[in-house]
mmCIF file of C-alpha atoms in Angstrom:
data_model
loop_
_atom_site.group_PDB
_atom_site.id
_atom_site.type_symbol
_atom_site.label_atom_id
_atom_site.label_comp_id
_atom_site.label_asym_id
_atom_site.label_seq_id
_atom_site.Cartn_x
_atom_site.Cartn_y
_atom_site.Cartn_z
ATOM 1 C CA UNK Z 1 76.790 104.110 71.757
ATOM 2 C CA UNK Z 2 79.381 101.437 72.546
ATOM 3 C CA UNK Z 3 81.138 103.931 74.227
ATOM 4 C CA UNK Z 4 78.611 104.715 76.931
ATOM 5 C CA UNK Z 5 78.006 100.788 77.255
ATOM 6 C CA UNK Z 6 81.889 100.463 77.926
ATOM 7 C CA UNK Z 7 81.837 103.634 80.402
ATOM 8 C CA UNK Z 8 78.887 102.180 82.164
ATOM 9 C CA UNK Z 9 79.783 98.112 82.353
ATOM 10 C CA UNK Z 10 83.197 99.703 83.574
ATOM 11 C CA UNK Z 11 81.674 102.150 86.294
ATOM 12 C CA UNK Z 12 79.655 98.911 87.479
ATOM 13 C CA UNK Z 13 82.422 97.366 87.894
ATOM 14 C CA UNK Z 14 84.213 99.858 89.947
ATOM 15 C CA UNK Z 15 80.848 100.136 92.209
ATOM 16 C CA UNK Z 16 81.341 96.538 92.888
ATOM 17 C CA UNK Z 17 84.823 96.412 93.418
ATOM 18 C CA UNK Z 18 84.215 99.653 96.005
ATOM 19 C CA UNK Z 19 81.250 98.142 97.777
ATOM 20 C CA UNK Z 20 83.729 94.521 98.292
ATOM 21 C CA UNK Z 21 86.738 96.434 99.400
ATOM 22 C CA UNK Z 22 89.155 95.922 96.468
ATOM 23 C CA UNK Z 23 91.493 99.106 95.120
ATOM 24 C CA UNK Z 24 90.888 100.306 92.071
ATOM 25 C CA UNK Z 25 93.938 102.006 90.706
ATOM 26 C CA UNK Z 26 95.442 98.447 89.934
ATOM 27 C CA UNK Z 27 92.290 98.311 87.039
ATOM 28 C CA UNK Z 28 92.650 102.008 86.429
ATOM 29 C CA UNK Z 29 96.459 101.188 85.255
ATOM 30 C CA UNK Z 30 95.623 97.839 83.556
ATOM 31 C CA UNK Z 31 93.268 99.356 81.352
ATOM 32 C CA UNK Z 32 95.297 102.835 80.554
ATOM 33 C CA UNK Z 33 98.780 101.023 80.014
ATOM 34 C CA UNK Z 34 97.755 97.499 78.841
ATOM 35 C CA UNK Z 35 98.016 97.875 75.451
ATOM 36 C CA UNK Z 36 101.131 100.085 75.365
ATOM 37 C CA UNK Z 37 102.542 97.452 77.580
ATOM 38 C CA UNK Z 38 101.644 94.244 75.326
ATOM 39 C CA UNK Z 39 103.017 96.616 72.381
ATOM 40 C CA UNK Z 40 106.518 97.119 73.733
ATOM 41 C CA UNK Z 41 106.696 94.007 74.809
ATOM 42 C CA UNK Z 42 106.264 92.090 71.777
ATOM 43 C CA UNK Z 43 108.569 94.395 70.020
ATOM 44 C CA UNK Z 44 111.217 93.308 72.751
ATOM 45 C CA UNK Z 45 110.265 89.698 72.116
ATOM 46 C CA UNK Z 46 111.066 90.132 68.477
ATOM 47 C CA UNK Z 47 114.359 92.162 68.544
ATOM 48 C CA UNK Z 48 115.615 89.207 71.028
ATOM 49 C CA UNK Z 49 113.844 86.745 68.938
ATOM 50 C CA UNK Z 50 112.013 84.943 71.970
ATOM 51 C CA UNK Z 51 114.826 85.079 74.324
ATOM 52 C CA UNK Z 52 113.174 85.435 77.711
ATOM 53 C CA UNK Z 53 117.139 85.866 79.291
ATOM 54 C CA UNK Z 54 117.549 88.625 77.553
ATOM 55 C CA UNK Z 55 115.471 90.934 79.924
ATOM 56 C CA UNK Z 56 118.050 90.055 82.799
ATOM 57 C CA UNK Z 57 121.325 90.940 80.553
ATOM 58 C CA UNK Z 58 122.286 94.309 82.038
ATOM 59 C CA UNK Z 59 122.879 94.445 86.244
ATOM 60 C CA UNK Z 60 120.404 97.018 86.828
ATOM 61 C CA UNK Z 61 117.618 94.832 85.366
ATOM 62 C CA UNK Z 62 118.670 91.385 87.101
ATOM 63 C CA UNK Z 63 118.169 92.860 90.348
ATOM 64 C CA UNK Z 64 114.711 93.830 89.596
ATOM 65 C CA UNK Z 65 114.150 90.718 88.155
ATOM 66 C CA UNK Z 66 114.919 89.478 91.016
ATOM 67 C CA UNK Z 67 113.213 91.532 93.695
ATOM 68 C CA UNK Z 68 109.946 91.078 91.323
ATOM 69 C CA UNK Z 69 110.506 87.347 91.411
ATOM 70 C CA UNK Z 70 111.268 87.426 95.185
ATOM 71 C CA UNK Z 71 108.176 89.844 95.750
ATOM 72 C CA UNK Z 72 105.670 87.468 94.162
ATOM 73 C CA UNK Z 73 107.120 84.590 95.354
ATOM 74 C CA UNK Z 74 106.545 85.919 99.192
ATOM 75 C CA UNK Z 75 103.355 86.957 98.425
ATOM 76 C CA UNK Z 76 102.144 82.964 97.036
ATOM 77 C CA UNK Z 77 104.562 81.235 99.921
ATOM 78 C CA UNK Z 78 102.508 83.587 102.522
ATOM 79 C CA UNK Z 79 99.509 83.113 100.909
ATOM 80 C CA UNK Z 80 100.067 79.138 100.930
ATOM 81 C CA UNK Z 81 101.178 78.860 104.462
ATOM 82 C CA UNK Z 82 98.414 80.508 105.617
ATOM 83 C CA UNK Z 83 95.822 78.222 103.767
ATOM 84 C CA UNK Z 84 98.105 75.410 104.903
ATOM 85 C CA UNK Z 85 97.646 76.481 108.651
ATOM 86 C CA UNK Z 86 93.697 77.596 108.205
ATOM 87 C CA UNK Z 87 93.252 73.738 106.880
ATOM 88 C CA UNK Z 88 95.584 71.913 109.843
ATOM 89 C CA UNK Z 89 93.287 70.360 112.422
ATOM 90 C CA UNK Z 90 93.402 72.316 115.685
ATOM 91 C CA UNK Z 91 94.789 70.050 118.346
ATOM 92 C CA UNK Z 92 93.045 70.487 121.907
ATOM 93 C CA UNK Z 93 94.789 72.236 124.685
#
């Protein structure tokens, strides 16, 4: 039973989502891989014993590091400027 209240709370969700315009497969993927995500990455966590660094050790994953941090921080400065210009008085012309 608390099956079909998961499949349907989760199908009206997707409905809404739809009907506003948002994607879906962003859910879709947080739901499927979530907890094999969380589970890996805690096991990383513990063989580095916390160290957040050592994610960026090797070349290969420093550059994506980087180009994830460079990625999102686009997205908020974008995001930010254009709040910051939707809020500026308008000057008259």
């Amino acid at each position: 039973m608390s099956g079909l209240l998961v499949m349907l709370g989760l199908g009206a969700l997707a409905a809404i989502m739809s009907a506003a315009g948002m994607p879906l497969a962003p859910v879709v993927l947080g739901i499927v891989m979530g907890k094999i995500v969380e589970q890996t990455l805690m096991q990383s966590l513990i063989s580095t014993q916390g160290d957040l660094l050592a994610f960026f050790d090797r070349p290969a994953s420093m550059v994506l590091g980087c180009l994830t941090l460079a990625l999102w921080g686009g997205v908020l400065i974008k995001a930010a400027l254009r709040l910051w210009v939707r809020a500026a008085p308008r000057q008259a012309q």
